[in-house]
């Protein structure tokens, strides 16, 4: 059964009061408006460069979910879904509507979910042309709809409306407020475009699981030779986009998917890749997009005279981004629904340098690690984050999960048992020591391991049982130095490695106490 909001009239009311409305403008026309309005600059190759201002990443402390009676019992309330009183939201919405009244606005009618059976309409109303271009790129463009026709979700985007913090009932001058009952997403005080994308993803993470569909913070691709697909779970900076965008495979999508009883589908229509220190040799497909017409480069440094980009310059932020349409890539899966995955990969960026670069998991271990979601947040992905920070992010995407993580874990268990997909843990973080001492595992080496997994090249290999976590680690992998597969051997002081590894295991155990009463005993026992 489809779960949909009861859309409000706010969007059509804003449009009716605007001085000028630009409806569903095409990419070239949006470029022209954005340049004319000095919102950004054209670079070599035809990319469009913009700066998002003070906020160069998501502002998780400013994200709220409106606490209505209809959704109260379902939402996973807490730091990721802070409750906002209905009265406060109505005041904020009124303020935004007054702010946009009499202004020039841009409206994009889009949809989300490549599978028509789970599609939702999304109308984006914003005051900047480049944000309208971003919406057209990241969601799925659709035909114009009459303004009086309500969308399932309406984004009201006011990046230059700065709020009055406590006086407005919020924490700062910015807010991302989701009214899941009425299908309104209000964003004010931040121009960081990723807030739109992740707010819609949060909404879909509410609606889809209540329909029995598993929504996933994951990438997905398909082997064109065998038709077998794979899922890649991971937070920002773990290599999800890079590893899934593989010239040998067809990309379904790089960040947001859903898994039904028919197969997997992409929720969005574009990619939003990190571009800092992007390498033409290691990431050729993504690198090419940084020089293509239609790509938005956000907070990327460039030479004012030559308009050449410098992808190594992090002087504004580590979280430099490129937004481009999925269809602009060379190796793309074109069908709306891809086959069930044969392999599921859980990506982590371990800053302690103790996790193995690849490990095979049992179904129970898969659920344990899925609920744990261990990784290290990397610099720049959130406001104020400058060094890696150890985190446990359930479902490898806690900031975007609207329901309790066990809801997604239960659905994942159903899908794994239904398909027999094999789950793996891949560490794209450090080796030979913790962050600051060891070095990051080269993406080329990780790609070799991922390809070995997906091509079933590890089937005949000997595995050793990890003494701490109990998962199985291959003793060799085609094209990879066997020493790299043994993180203890990479440390100069093996005893120090053991101490740090045990300490990480204790963190895992302490974190999982919140889920222990909610899962089967076999899952609770599948950790260290």
JSON list of N, CA and C in Angstrom, two decimals, residues 98-128:
[
{"chain": "A", "resi": 98, "resn": "UNK", "atom": "N", "xyz": [5.94, 34.93, 3.30]},
{"chain": "A", "resi": 98, "resn": "UNK", "atom": "CA", "xyz": [6.02, 36.39, 3.23]},
{"chain": "A", "resi": 98, "resn": "UNK", "atom": "C", "xyz": [7.32, 36.83, 2.57]},
{"chain": "A", "resi": 99, "resn": "UNK", "atom": "N", "xyz": [8.41, 36.11, 2.88]},
{"chain": "A", "resi": 99, "resn": "UNK", "atom": "CA", "xyz": [9.72, 36.43, 2.31]},
{"chain": "A", "resi": 99, "resn": "UNK", "atom": "C", "xyz": [9.71, 36.29, 0.79]},
{"chain": "A", "resi": 100, "resn": "UNK", "atom": "N", "xyz": [9.09, 35.23, 0.28]},
{"chain": "A", "resi": 100, "resn": "UNK", "atom": "CA", "xyz": [9.09, 34.96, -1.16]},
{"chain": "A", "resi": 100, "resn": "UNK", "atom": "C", "xyz": [8.05, 35.79, -1.92]},
{"chain": "A", "resi": 101, "resn": "UNK", "atom": "N", "xyz": [7.09, 36.34, -1.21]},
{"chain": "A", "resi": 101, "resn": "UNK", "atom": "CA", "xyz": [6.04, 37.14, -1.87]},
{"chain": "A", "resi": 101, "resn": "UNK", "atom": "C", "xyz": [6.66, 38.32, -2.61]},
{"chain": "A", "resi": 102, "resn": "UNK", "atom": "N", "xyz": [6.28, 38.49, -3.86]},
{"chain": "A", "resi": 102, "resn": "UNK", "atom": "CA", "xyz": [6.77, 39.61, -4.65]},
{"chain": "A", "resi": 102, "resn": "UNK", "atom": "C", "xyz": [8.16, 39.40, -5.22]},
{"chain": "A", "resi": 103, "resn": "UNK", "atom": "N", "xyz": [8.73, 38.19, -5.06]},
{"chain": "A", "resi": 103, "resn": "UNK", "atom": "CA", "xyz": [10.07, 37.92, -5.58]},
{"chain": "A", "resi": 103, "resn": "UNK", "atom": "C", "xyz": [10.01, 37.10, -6.87]},
{"chain": "A", "resi": 104, "resn": "UNK", "atom": "N", "xyz": [11.11, 37.12, -7.57]},
{"chain": "A", "resi": 104, "resn": "UNK", "atom": "CA", "xyz": [11.29, 36.24, -8.73]},
{"chain": "A", "resi": 104, "resn": "UNK", "atom": "C", "xyz": [11.64, 34.85, -8.20]},
{"chain": "A", "resi": 105, "resn": "UNK", "atom": "N", "xyz": [10.92, 33.83, -8.65]},
{"chain": "A", "resi": 105, "resn": "UNK", "atom": "CA", "xyz": [11.18, 32.47, -8.14]},
{"chain": "A", "resi": 105, "resn": "UNK", "atom": "C", "xyz": [11.32, 31.49, -9.31]},
{"chain": "A", "resi": 106, "resn": "UNK", "atom": "N", "xyz": [11.96, 30.37, -8.99]},
{"chain": "A", "resi": 106, "resn": "UNK", "atom": "CA", "xyz": [12.17, 29.30, -9.97]},
{"chain": "A", "resi": 106, "resn": "UNK", "atom": "C", "xyz": [11.47, 28.04, -9.46]},
{"chain": "A", "resi": 107, "resn": "UNK", "atom": "N", "xyz": [10.69, 27.42, -10.32]},
{"chain": "A", "resi": 107, "resn": "UNK", "atom": "CA", "xyz": [9.92, 26.24, -9.94]},
{"chain": "A", "resi": 107, "resn": "UNK", "atom": "C", "xyz": [10.32, 25.07, -10.84]},
{"chain": "A", "resi": 108, "resn": "UNK", "atom": "N", "xyz": [10.66, 23.95, -10.24]},
{"chain": "A", "resi": 108, "resn": "UNK", "atom": "CA", "xyz": [10.95, 22.73, -10.99]},
{"chain": "A", "resi": 108, "resn": "UNK", "atom": "C", "xyz": [9.98, 21.63, -10.56]},
{"chain": "A", "resi": 109, "resn": "UNK", "atom": "N", "xyz": [9.31, 21.04, -11.52]},
{"chain": "A", "resi": 109, "resn": "UNK", "atom": "CA", "xyz": [8.47, 19.87, -11.26]},
{"chain": "A", "resi": 109, "resn": "UNK", "atom": "C", "xyz": [9.29, 18.62, -11.57]},
{"chain": "A", "resi": 110, "resn": "UNK", "atom": "N", "xyz": [9.50, 17.79, -10.56]},
{"chain": "A", "resi": 110, "resn": "UNK", "atom": "CA", "xyz": [10.31, 16.59, -10.70]},
{"chain": "A", "resi": 110, "resn": "UNK", "atom": "C", "xyz": [9.59, 15.42, -10.04]},
{"chain": "A", "resi": 111, "resn": "UNK", "atom": "N", "xyz": [10.20, 14.25, -10.15]},
{"chain": "A", "resi": 111, "resn": "UNK", "atom": "CA", "xyz": [9.72, 13.08, -9.41]},
{"chain": "A", "resi": 111, "resn": "UNK", "atom": "C", "xyz": [10.93, 12.40, -8.78]},
{"chain": "A", "resi": 112, "resn": "UNK", "atom": "N", "xyz": [10.68, 11.50, -7.85]},
{"chain": "A", "resi": 112, "resn": "UNK", "atom": "CA", "xyz": [11.72, 10.63, -7.32]},
{"chain": "A", "resi": 112, "resn": "UNK", "atom": "C", "xyz": [11.22, 9.20, -7.38]},
{"chain": "A", "resi": 113, "resn": "UNK", "atom": "N", "xyz": [12.18, 8.27, -7.48]},
{"chain": "A", "resi": 113, "resn": "UNK", "atom": "CA", "xyz": [11.99, 6.82, -7.61]},
{"chain": "A", "resi": 113, "resn": "UNK", "atom": "C", "xyz": [11.88, 6.44, -9.09]},
{"chain": "A", "resi": 114, "resn": "UNK", "atom": "N", "xyz": [12.91, 5.75, -9.56]},
{"chain": "A", "resi": 114, "resn": "UNK", "atom": "CA", "xyz": [12.91, 5.30, -10.95]},
{"chain": "A", "resi": 114, "resn": "UNK", "atom": "C", "xyz": [11.83, 4.26, -11.20]},
{"chain": "A", "resi": 115, "resn": "UNK", "atom": "N", "xyz": [11.46, 3.51, -10.18]},
{"chain": "A", "resi": 115, "resn": "UNK", "atom": "CA", "xyz": [10.38, 2.52, -10.31]},
{"chain": "A", "resi": 115, "resn": "UNK", "atom": "C", "xyz": [9.05, 3.26, -10.23]},
{"chain": "A", "resi": 116, "resn": "UNK", "atom": "N", "xyz": [8.27, 3.27, -11.31]},
{"chain": "A", "resi": 116, "resn": "UNK", "atom": "CA", "xyz": [7.00, 4.01, -11.32]},
{"chain": "A", "resi": 116, "resn": "UNK", "atom": "C", "xyz": [6.04, 3.57, -10.21]},
{"chain": "A", "resi": 117, "resn": "UNK", "atom": "N", "xyz": [6.17, 2.34, -9.74]},
{"chain": "A", "resi": 117, "resn": "UNK", "atom": "CA", "xyz": [5.26, 1.84, -8.71]},
{"chain": "A", "resi": 117, "resn": "UNK", "atom": "C", "xyz": [5.48, 2.54, -7.37]},
{"chain": "A", "resi": 118, "resn": "UNK", "atom": "N", "xyz": [6.60, 3.20, -7.21]},
{"chain": "A", "resi": 118, "resn": "UNK", "atom": "CA", "xyz": [6.92, 3.84, -5.92]},
{"chain": "A", "resi": 118, "resn": "UNK", "atom": "C", "xyz": [7.23, 5.34, -6.09]},
{"chain": "A", "resi": 119, "resn": "UNK", "atom": "N", "xyz": [6.78, 5.91, -7.18]},
{"chain": "A", "resi": 119, "resn": "UNK", "atom": "CA", "xyz": [7.14, 7.28, -7.53]},
{"chain": "A", "resi": 119, "resn": "UNK", "atom": "C", "xyz": [6.38, 8.30, -6.70]},
{"chain": "A", "resi": 120, "resn": "UNK", "atom": "N", "xyz": [7.07, 9.40, -6.37]},
{"chain": "A", "resi": 120, "resn": "UNK", "atom": "CA", "xyz": [6.44, 10.55, -5.71]},
{"chain": "A", "resi": 120, "resn": "UNK", "atom": "C", "xyz": [6.80, 11.80, -6.50]},
{"chain": "A", "resi": 121, "resn": "UNK", "atom": "N", "xyz": [5.83, 12.71, -6.62]},
{"chain": "A", "resi": 121, "resn": "UNK", "atom": "CA", "xyz": [6.09, 13.98, -7.31]},
{"chain": "A", "resi": 121, "resn": "UNK", "atom": "C", "xyz": [6.72, 14.96, -6.32]},
{"chain": "A", "resi": 122, "resn": "UNK", "atom": "N", "xyz": [7.68, 15.75, -6.83]},
{"chain": "A", "resi": 122, "resn": "UNK", "atom": "CA", "xyz": [8.40, 16.72, -6.00]},
{"chain": "A", "resi": 122, "resn": "UNK", "atom": "C", "xyz": [8.42, 18.06, -6.74]},
{"chain": "A", "resi": 123, "resn": "UNK", "atom": "N", "xyz": [7.88, 19.09, -6.11]},
{"chain": "A", "resi": 123, "resn": "UNK", "atom": "CA", "xyz": [7.95, 20.45, -6.68]},
{"chain": "A", "resi": 123, "resn": "UNK", "atom": "C", "xyz": [8.93, 21.27, -5.85]},
{"chain": "A", "resi": 124, "resn": "UNK", "atom": "N", "xyz": [9.90, 21.85, -6.53]},
{"chain": "A", "resi": 124, "resn": "UNK", "atom": "CA", "xyz": [10.95, 22.63, -5.85]},
{"chain": "A", "resi": 124, "resn": "UNK", "atom": "C", "xyz": [10.76, 24.10, -6.17]},
{"chain": "A", "resi": 125, "resn": "UNK", "atom": "N", "xyz": [10.57, 24.91, -5.15]},
{"chain": "A", "resi": 125, "resn": "UNK", "atom": "CA", "xyz": [10.39, 26.36, -5.30]},
{"chain": "A", "resi": 125, "resn": "UNK", "atom": "C", "xyz": [11.58, 27.03, -4.63]},
{"chain": "A", "resi": 126, "resn": "UNK", "atom": "N", "xyz": [12.37, 27.76, -5.41]},
{"chain": "A", "resi": 126, "resn": "UNK", "atom": "CA", "xyz": [13.57, 28.37, -4.86]},
{"chain": "A", "resi": 126, "resn": "UNK", "atom": "C", "xyz": [13.78, 29.76, -5.44]},
{"chain": "A", "resi": 127, "resn": "UNK", "atom": "N", "xyz": [14.63, 30.53, -4.77]},
{"chain": "A", "resi": 127, "resn": "UNK", "atom": "CA", "xyz": [14.89, 31.90, -5.21]},
{"chain": "A", "resi": 127, "resn": "UNK", "atom": "C", "xyz": [16.13, 32.01, -6.09]},
{"chain": "A", "resi": 128, "resn": "UNK", "atom": "N", "xyz": [16.83, 30.89, -6.32]},
{"chain": "A", "resi": 128, "resn": "UNK", "atom": "CA", "xyz": [18.04, 30.94, -7.16]},
{"chain": "A", "resi": 128, "resn": "UNK", "atom": "C", "xyz": [17.93, 29.96, -8.32]}
]
